[in-house]
Short mmCIF file of C-alpha atoms and ligand atoms in Angstrom, two decimals:
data_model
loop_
_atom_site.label_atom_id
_atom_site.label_comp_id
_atom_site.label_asym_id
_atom_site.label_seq_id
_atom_site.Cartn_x
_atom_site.Cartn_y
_atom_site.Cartn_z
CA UNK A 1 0.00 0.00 0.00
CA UNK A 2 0.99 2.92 -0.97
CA UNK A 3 1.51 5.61 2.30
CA UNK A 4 0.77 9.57 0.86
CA UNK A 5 1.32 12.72 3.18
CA UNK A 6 -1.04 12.97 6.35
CA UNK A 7 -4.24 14.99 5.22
CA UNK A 8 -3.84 18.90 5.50
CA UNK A 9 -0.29 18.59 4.88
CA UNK A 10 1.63 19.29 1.80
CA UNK A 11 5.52 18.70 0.31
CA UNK A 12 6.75 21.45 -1.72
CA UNK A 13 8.17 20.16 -4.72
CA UNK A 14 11.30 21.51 -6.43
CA UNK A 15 9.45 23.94 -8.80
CA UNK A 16 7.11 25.30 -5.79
CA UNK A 17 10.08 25.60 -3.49
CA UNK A 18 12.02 28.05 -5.55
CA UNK A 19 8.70 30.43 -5.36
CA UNK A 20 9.21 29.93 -1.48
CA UNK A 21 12.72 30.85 -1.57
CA UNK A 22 11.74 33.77 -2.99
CA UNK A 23 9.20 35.10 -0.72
CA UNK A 24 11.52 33.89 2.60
CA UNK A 25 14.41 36.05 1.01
CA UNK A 26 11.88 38.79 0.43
CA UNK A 27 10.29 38.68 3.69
CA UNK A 28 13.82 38.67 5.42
CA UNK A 29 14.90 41.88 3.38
CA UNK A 30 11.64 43.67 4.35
CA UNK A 31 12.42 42.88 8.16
CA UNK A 32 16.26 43.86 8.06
CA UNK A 33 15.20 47.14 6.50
CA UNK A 34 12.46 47.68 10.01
CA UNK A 35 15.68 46.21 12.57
CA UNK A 36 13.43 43.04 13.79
CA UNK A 37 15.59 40.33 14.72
CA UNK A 38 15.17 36.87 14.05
CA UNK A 39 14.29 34.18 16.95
CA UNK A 40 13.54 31.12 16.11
CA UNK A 41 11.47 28.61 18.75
CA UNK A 42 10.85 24.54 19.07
CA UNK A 43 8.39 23.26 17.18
CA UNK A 44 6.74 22.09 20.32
CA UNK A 45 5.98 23.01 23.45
CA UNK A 46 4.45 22.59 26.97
CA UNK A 47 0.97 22.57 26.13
CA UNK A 48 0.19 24.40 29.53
CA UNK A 49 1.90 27.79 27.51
CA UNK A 50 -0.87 27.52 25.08
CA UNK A 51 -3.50 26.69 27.67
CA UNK A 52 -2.56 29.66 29.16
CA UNK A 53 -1.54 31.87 26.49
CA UNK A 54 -4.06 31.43 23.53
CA UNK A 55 -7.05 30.38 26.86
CA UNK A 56 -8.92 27.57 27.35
CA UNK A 57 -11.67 28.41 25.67
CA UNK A 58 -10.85 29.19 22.08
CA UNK A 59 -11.16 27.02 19.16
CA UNK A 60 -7.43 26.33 18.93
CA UNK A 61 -7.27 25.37 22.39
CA UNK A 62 -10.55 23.80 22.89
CA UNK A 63 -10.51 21.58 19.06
CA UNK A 64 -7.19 22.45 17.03
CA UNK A 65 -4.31 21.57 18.96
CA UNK A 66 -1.96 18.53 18.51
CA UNK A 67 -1.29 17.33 21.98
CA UNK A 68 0.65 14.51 23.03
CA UNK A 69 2.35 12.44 25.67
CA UNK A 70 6.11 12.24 25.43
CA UNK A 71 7.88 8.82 26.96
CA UNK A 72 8.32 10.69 29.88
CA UNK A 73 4.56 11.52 30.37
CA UNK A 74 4.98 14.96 29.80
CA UNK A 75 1.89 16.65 27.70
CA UNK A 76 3.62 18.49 25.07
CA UNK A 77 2.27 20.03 21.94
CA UNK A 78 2.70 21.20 18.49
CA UNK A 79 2.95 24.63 18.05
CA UNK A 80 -0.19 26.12 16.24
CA UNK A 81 0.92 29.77 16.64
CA UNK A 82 3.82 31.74 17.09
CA UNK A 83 3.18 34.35 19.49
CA UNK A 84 2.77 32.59 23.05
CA UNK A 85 6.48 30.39 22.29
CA UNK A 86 8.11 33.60 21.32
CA UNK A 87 6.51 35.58 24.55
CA UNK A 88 7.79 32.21 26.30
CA UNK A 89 11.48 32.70 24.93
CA UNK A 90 11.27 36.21 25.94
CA UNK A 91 10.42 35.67 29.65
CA UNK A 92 12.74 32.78 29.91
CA UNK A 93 15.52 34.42 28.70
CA UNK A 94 14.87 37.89 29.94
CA UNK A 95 15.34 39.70 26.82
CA UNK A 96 13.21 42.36 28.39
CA UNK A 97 16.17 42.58 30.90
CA UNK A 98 18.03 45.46 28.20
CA UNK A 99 15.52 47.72 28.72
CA UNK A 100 13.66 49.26 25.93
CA UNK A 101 12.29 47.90 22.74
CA UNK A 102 12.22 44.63 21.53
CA UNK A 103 11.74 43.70 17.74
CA UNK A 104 11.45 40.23 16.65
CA UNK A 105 10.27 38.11 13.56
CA UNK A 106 10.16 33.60 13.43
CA UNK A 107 9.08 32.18 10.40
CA UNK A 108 8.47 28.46 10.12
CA UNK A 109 5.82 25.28 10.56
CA UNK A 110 2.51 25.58 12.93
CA UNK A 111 -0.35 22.94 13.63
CA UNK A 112 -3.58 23.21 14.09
CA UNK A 113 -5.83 19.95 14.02
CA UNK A 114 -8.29 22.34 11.85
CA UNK A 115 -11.12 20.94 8.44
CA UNK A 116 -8.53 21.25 5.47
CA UNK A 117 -10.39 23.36 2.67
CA UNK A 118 -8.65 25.98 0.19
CA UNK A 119 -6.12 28.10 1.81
CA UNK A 120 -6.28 26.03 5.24
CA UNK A 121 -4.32 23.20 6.30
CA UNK A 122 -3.11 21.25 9.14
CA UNK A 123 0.48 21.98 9.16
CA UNK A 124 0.86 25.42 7.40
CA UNK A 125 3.33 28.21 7.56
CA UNK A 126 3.60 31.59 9.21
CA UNK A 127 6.33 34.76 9.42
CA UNK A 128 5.19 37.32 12.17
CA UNK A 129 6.89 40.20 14.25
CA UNK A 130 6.52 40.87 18.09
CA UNK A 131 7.43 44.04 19.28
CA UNK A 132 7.40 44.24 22.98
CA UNK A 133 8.40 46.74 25.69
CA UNK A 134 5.93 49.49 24.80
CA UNK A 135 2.08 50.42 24.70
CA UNK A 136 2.90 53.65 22.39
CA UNK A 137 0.26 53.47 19.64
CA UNK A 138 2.82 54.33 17.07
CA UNK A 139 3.84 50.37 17.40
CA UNK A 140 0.58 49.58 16.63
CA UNK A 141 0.95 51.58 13.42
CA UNK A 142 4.40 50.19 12.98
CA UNK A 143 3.57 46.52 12.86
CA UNK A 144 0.63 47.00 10.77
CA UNK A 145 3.08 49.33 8.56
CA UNK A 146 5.66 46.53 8.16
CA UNK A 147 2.94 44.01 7.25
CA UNK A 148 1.18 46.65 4.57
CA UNK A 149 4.72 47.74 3.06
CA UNK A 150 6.06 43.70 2.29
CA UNK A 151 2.76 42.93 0.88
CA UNK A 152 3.62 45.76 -1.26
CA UNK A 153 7.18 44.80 -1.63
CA UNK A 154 5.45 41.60 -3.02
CA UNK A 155 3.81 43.52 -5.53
CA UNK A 156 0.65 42.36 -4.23
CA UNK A 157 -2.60 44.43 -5.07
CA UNK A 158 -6.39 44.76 -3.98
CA UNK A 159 -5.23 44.09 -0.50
CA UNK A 160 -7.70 45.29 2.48
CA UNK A 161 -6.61 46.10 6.03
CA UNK A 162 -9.06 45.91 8.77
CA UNK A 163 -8.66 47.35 12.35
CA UNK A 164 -10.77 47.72 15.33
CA UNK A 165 -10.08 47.74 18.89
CA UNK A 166 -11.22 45.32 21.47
CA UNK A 167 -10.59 47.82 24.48
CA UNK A 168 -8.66 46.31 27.47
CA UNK A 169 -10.53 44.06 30.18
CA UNK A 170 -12.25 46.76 32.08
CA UNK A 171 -13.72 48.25 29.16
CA UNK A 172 -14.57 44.56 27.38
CA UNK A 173 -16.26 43.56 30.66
CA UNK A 174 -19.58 45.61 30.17
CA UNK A 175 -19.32 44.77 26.67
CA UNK A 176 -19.18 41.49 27.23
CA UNK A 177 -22.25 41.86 29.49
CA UNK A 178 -24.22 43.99 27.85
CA UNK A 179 -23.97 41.43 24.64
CA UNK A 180 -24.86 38.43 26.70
CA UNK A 181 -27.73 40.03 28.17
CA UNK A 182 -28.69 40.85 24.63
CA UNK A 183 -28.02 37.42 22.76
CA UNK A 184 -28.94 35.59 25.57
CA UNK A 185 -32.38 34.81 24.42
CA UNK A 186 -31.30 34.18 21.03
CA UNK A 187 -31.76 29.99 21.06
CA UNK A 188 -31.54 30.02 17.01
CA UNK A 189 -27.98 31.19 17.45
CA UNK A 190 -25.64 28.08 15.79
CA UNK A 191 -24.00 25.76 18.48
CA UNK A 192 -20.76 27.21 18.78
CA UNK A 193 -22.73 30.60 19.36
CA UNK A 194 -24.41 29.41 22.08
CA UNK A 195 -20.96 27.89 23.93
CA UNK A 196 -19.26 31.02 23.36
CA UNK A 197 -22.34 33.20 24.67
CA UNK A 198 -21.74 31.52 28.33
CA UNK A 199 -17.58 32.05 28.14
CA UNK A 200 -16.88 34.85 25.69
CA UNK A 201 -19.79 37.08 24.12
CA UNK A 202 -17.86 38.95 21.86
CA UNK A 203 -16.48 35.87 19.41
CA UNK A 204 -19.98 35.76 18.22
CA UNK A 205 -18.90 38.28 16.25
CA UNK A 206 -16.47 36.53 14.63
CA UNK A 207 -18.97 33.39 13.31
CA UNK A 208 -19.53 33.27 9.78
CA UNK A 209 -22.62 31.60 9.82
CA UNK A 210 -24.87 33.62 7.99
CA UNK A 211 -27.86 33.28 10.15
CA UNK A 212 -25.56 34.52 13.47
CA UNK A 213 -24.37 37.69 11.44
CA UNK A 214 -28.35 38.54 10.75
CA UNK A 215 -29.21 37.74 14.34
CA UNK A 216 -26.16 39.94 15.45
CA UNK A 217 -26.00 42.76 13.00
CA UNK A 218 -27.61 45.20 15.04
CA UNK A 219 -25.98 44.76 18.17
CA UNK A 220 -23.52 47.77 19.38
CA UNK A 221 -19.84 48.12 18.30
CA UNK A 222 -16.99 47.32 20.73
CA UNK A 223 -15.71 50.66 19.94
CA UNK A 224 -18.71 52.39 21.57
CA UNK A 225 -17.33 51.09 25.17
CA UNK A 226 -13.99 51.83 25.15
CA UNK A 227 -12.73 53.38 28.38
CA UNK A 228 -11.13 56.92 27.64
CA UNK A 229 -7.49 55.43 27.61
CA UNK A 230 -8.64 53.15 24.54
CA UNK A 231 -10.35 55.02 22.88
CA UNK A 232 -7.00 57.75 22.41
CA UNK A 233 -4.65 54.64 21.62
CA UNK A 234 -7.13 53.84 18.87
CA UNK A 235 -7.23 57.18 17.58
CA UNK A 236 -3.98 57.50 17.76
CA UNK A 237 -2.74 54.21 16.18
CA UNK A 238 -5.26 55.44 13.36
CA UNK A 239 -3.82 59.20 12.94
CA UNK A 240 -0.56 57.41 12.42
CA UNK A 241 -1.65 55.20 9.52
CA UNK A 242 -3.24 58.07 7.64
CA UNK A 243 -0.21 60.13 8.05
CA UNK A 244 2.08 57.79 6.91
CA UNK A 245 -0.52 56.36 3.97
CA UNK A 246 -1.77 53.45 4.62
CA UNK A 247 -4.98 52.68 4.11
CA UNK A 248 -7.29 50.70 6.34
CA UNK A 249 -10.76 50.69 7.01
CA UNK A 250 -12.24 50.46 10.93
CA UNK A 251 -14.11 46.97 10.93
CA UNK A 252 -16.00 47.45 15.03
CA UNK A 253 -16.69 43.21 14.36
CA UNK A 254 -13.27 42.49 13.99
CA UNK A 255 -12.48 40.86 17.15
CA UNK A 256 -10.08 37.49 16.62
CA UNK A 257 -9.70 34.29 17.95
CA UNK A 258 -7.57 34.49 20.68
CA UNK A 259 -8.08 35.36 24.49
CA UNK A 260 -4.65 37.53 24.67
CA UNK A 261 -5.46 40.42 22.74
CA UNK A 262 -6.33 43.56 24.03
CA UNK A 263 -7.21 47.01 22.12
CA UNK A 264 -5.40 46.99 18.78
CA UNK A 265 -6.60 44.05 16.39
CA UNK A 266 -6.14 44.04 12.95
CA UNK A 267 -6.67 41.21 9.54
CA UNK A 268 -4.77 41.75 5.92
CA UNK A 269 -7.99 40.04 3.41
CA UNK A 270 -7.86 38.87 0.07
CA UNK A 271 -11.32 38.63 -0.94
CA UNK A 272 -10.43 36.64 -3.63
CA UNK A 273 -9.47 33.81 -1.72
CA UNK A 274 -12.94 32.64 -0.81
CA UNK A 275 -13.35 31.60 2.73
CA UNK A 276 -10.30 31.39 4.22
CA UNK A 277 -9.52 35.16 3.26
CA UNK A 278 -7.15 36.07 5.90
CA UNK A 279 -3.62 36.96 4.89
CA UNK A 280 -2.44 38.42 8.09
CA UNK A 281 -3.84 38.79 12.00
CA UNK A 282 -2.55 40.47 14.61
CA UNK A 283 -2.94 42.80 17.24
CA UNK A 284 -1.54 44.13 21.22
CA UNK A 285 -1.27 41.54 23.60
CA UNK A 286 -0.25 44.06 27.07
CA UNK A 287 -1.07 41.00 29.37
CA UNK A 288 0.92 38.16 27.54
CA UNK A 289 3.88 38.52 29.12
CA UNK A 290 2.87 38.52 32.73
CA UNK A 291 0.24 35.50 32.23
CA UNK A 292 3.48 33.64 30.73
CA UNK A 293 5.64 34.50 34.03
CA UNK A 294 7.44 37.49 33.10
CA UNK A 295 7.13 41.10 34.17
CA UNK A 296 4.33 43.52 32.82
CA UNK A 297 5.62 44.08 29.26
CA UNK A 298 3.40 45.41 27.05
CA UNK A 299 3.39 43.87 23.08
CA UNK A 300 2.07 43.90 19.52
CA UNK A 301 2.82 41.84 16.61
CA UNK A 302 1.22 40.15 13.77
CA UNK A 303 1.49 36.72 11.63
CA UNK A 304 1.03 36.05 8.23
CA UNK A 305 0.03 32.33 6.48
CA UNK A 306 2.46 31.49 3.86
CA UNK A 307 0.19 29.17 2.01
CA UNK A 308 -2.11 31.89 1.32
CA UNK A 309 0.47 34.67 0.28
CA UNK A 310 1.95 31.95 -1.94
CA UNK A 311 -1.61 31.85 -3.63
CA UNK A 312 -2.58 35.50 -3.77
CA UNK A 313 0.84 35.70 -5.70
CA UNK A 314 -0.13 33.22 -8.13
CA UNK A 315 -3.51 34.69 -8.78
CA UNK A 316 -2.01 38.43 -8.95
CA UNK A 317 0.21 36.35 -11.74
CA UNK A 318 3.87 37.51 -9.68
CA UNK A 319 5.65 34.48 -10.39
CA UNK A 320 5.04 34.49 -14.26
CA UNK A 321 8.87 33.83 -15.75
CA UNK A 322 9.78 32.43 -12.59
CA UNK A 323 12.72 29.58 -13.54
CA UNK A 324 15.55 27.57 -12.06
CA UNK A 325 17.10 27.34 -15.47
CA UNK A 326 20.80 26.94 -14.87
CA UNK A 327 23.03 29.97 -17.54
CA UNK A 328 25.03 26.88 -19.01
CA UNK A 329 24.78 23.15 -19.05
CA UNK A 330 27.90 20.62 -20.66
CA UNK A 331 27.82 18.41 -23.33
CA UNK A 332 30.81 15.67 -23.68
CA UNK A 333 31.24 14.02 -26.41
CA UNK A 334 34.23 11.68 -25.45
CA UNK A 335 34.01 9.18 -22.36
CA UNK A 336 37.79 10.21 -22.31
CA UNK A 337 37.23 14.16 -21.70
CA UNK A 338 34.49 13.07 -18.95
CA UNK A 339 37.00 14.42 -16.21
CA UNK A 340 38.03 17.74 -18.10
CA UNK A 341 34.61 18.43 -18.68
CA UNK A 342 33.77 18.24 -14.98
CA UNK A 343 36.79 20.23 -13.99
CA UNK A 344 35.71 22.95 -16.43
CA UNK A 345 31.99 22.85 -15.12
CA UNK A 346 33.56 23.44 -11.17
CA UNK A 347 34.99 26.00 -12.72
CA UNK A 348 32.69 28.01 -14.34
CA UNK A 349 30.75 27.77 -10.70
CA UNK A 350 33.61 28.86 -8.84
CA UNK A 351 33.41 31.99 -11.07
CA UNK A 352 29.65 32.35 -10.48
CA UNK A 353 27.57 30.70 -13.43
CA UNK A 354 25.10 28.59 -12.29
CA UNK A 355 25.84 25.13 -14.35
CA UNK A 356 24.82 21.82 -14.93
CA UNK A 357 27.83 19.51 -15.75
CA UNK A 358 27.64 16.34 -17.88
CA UNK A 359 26.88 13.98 -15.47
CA UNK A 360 26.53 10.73 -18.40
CA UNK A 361 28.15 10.97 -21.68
CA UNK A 362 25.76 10.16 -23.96
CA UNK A 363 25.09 11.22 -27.98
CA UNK A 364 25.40 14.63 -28.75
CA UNK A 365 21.71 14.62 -29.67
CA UNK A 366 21.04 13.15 -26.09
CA UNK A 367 22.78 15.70 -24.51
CA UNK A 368 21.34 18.64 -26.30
CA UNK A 369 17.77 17.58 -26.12
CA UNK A 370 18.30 17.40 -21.82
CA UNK A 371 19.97 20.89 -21.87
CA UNK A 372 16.88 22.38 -24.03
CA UNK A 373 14.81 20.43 -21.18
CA UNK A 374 16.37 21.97 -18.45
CA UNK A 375 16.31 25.16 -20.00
CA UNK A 376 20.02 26.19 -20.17
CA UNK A 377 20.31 29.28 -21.78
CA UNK A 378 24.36 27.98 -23.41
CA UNK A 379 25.86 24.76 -23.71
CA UNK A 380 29.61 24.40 -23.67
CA UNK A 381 30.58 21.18 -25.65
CA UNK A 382 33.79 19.88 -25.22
CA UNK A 383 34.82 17.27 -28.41
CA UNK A 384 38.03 15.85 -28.89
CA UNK A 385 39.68 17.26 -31.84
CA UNK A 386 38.88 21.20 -30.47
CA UNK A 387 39.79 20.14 -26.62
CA UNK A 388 43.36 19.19 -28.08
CA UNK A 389 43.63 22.65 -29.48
CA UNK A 390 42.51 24.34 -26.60
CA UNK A 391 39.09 25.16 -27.33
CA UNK A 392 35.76 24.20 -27.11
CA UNK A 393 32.31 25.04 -28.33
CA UNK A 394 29.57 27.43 -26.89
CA UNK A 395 26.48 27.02 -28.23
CA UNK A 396 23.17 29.87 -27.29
CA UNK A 397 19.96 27.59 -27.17
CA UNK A 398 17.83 30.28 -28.23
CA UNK A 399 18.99 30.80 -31.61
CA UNK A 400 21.35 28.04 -32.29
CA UNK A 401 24.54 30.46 -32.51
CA UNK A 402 27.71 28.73 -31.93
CA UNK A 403 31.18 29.84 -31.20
CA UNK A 404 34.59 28.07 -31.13
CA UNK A 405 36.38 29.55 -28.14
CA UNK A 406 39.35 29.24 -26.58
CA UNK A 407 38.95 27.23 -23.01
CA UNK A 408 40.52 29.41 -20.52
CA UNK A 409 38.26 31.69 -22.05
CA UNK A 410 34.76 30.41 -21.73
CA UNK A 411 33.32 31.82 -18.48
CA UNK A 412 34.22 35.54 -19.68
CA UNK A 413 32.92 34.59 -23.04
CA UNK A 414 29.68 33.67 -21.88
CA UNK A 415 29.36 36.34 -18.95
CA UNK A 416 29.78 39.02 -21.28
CA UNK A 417 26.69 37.32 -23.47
CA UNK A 418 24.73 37.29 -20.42
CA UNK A 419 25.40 40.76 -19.37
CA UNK A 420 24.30 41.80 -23.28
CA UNK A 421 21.33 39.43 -22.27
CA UNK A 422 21.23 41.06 -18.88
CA UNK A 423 17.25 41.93 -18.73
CA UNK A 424 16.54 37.95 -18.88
CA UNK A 425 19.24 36.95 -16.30
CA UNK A 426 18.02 40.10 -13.64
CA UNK A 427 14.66 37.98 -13.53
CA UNK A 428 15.72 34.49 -12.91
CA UNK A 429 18.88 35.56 -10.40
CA UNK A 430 18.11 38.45 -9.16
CA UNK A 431 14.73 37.16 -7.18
CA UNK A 432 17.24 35.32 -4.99
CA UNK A 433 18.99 38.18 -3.88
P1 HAM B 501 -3.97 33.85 13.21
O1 HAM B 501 -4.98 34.82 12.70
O2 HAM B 501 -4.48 32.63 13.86
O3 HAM B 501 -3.04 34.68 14.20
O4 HAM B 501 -3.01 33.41 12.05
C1 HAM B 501 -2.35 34.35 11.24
C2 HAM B 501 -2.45 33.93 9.79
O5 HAM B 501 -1.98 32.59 9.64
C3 HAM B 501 -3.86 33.91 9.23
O6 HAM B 501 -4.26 35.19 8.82
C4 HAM B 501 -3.68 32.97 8.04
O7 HAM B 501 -3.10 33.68 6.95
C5 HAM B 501 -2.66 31.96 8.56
N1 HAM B 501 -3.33 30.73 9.02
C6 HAM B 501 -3.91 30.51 10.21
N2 HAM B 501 -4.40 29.26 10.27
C7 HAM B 501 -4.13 28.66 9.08
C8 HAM B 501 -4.38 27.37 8.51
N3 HAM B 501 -4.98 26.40 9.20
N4 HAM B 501 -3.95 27.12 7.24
C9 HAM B 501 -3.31 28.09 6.54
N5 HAM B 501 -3.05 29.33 7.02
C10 HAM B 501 -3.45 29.62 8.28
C11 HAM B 501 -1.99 34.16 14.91
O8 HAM B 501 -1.52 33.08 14.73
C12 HAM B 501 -1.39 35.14 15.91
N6 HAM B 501 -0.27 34.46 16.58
C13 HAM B 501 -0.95 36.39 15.21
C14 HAM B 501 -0.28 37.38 16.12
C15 HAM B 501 1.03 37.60 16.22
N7 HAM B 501 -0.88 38.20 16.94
C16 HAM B 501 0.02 38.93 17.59
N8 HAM B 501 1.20 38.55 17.17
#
């Protein structure tokens, strides 16, 4: 029997992985230019962080998570976010302890035990910044800068950014009252409506079951209870986004899945994604820290799903003349020059062409058709008579053009066609950089 990968998981093939290369070099770039640091976390943890960071009664917590027993009967479990095991890293290794600002990003693997549809899986991917050490509203508009600016680095379009505020636990408290008193007669509310009523009003918000929206589309706006304090950090997290243009539009149902959040949340949509829309989430978390064991230390972040950038790419048609074409590929046409031809191929690398070396001596005809195959844009042919003189061949796929040329010569020879062919090479090369 034949054993495929575990459903909601995915390999990424050779041709798919080079588009991932290229957004992970991209996304690096954007966060060198913004000073956030890189951290990077076990894959799993003790699932008492989660319990205690995401709460016990969201979704991930509650349905999502992949929990297990190690041998030594420790419950440990797979991370499904990134934002409580960074926060955990923090604390442990009181990075807070240099006073001021902290600016980190992780990129990697998460689990979540969710129904695999388009654009969600079971082991996906996320990058994401935490900034911690201040409440100043101008990180708020910083992390949802950084997130706006790579999407635009991406040359992504038609992008929408939400933002609301979810006030801080005095001010949710009446809110949170004032809906339950209000829903709490509502029996045709769907199931998980009706759980969430009794431990946390305000993700009915967040159901997409059309018949909860209609039931709920009157009720009042989070927005319209903030305390004074909130209120100013959301105007002033807003004034900062207009002034530095970047457009957003206040969503007051915006409210996300996670008990850690207070005040500033915000989503990155693709409508054209269908259901699973969501780019990007994030939001302040000024609790986090101390619920994980460390001092009060205020924090903001966000996290982006890979998978779904990856596809609003292809749609927006960004990786069009994408190719892992190598500049020159070998042809030998002697068993004896087998060895020369390698050495000349290690070469050419050393000097920076990206090359494919003869790897089986077969027919010239062979040889030719697998260098059109892989795309090589020359093919240096080494034969016996010209290799005693000194020379060999370089032939240009694209038009057939050959040249006899002398062999300490051939990596100049065919830079300098490359640089005459430079606007080709910039797009295949110089997305790595
Ligand atoms: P989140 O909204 O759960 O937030 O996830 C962030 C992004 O990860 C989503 O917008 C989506 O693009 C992607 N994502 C989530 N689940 C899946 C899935 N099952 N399949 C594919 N993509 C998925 C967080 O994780 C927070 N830790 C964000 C944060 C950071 N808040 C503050 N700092």
């Amino acid at each position: 029997m034949k054993i495929s990968a575990p459903r909601g998981t995915f390999d990424i093939l050779p041709e798919e992985a080079l588009r991932w290369r290229w957004l992970e070099a991209a996304i690096r770039r954007v966060f060198d230019y913004y000073g956030y640091q890189e951290i990077r976390t076990p894959v799993f943890e003790h699932t008492e962080l989660f319990q205690r960071g995401i709460g016990e009664t969201t979704d991930i917590v509650e349905k999502e998570m992949y929990t297990f027993n190690d041998k030594g009967g420790r419950s440990l479990t797979l991370r499904p976010e990134g934002t409580a095991p960074v926060v955990r890293s923090y604390v442990e290794h009181k990075l807070y302890s240099k006073g001021g600002i902290t600016k980190l990003f992780y990129m990697g693997p998460m689990f979540r035990q969710e129904r695999p549809q388009a654009g969600r899986f079971r082991q996906f991917h996320q990058f994401g910044v935490e900034l911690l050490g201040t409440e100043s509203p101008l990180t708020d508009a910083e992390v949802i800068t950084v997130a706006v600016e790579l999407y635009k680095e991406l040359g992504l379009t038609d992008l929408e950014v939400l933002v609301n505020s979810i006030g801080c636990p005095a001010c949710r408290k009446k809110y949170q009252e004032d809906l339950f008193s209000r829903l709490s007669s509502l029996q045709e509310l769907c199931e998980s409506c009706l759980r969430r009523l009794e431990k946390n009003p305000m993700r009915i918000l967040d159901c997409k079951n059309p018949r909860c929206r209609e039931l709920t589309k009157d009720v009042p706006a989070v927005t319209d209870y903030l305390c004074p304090a909130c209120r100013d950090h959301l105007e002033k997290t807003l004034s900062f986004l207009d002034k530095a243009g970047i457009d957003y539009r206040l969503e007051p149902r915006l409210v996300r899945g996670f008990d850690y959040y207070t005040r500033t949340v915000f989503e990155v949509i693709n409508a054209g994604l269908g259901a699973q829309n969501a780019v990007c989430g994030g939001g302040r978390y000024d609790h986090l820290v101390e619920e994980i064991g460390g001092p009060p230390m205020p924090g903001v972040g966000f996290a982006s799903g890979m998978e779904r950038l990856i596809l609003t790419l292809e749609q927006q048609g960004k990786f069009a003349g994408f190719s892992s074409a190598p500049q020159v590929a070998f042809a030998v046409l002697d068993e004896t020059l087998a060895a020369d031809g390698f050495a000349l191929a290690t070469r050419l690398r050393r000097e920076g062409l990206t090359v494919e070396a003869c790897l089986e001596v077969k027919s010239l005809k062979a040889q030719m058709r697998a260098a059109g195959k892989l795309q090589a844009k020359f093919v240096v042919i080494l034969g016996e008579d010209e290799w005693k003189d000194g020379q060999v061949s370089v032939r240009r796929m694209a038009d057939g053009e050959q040249w006899r040329v002398d062999r300490e010569e051939v990596c100049r020879f065919i830079k300098d066609l490359l640089d005459r062919d430079s606007s080709g090479r910039e797009q295949e090369r110089g997305s790595f950089s």
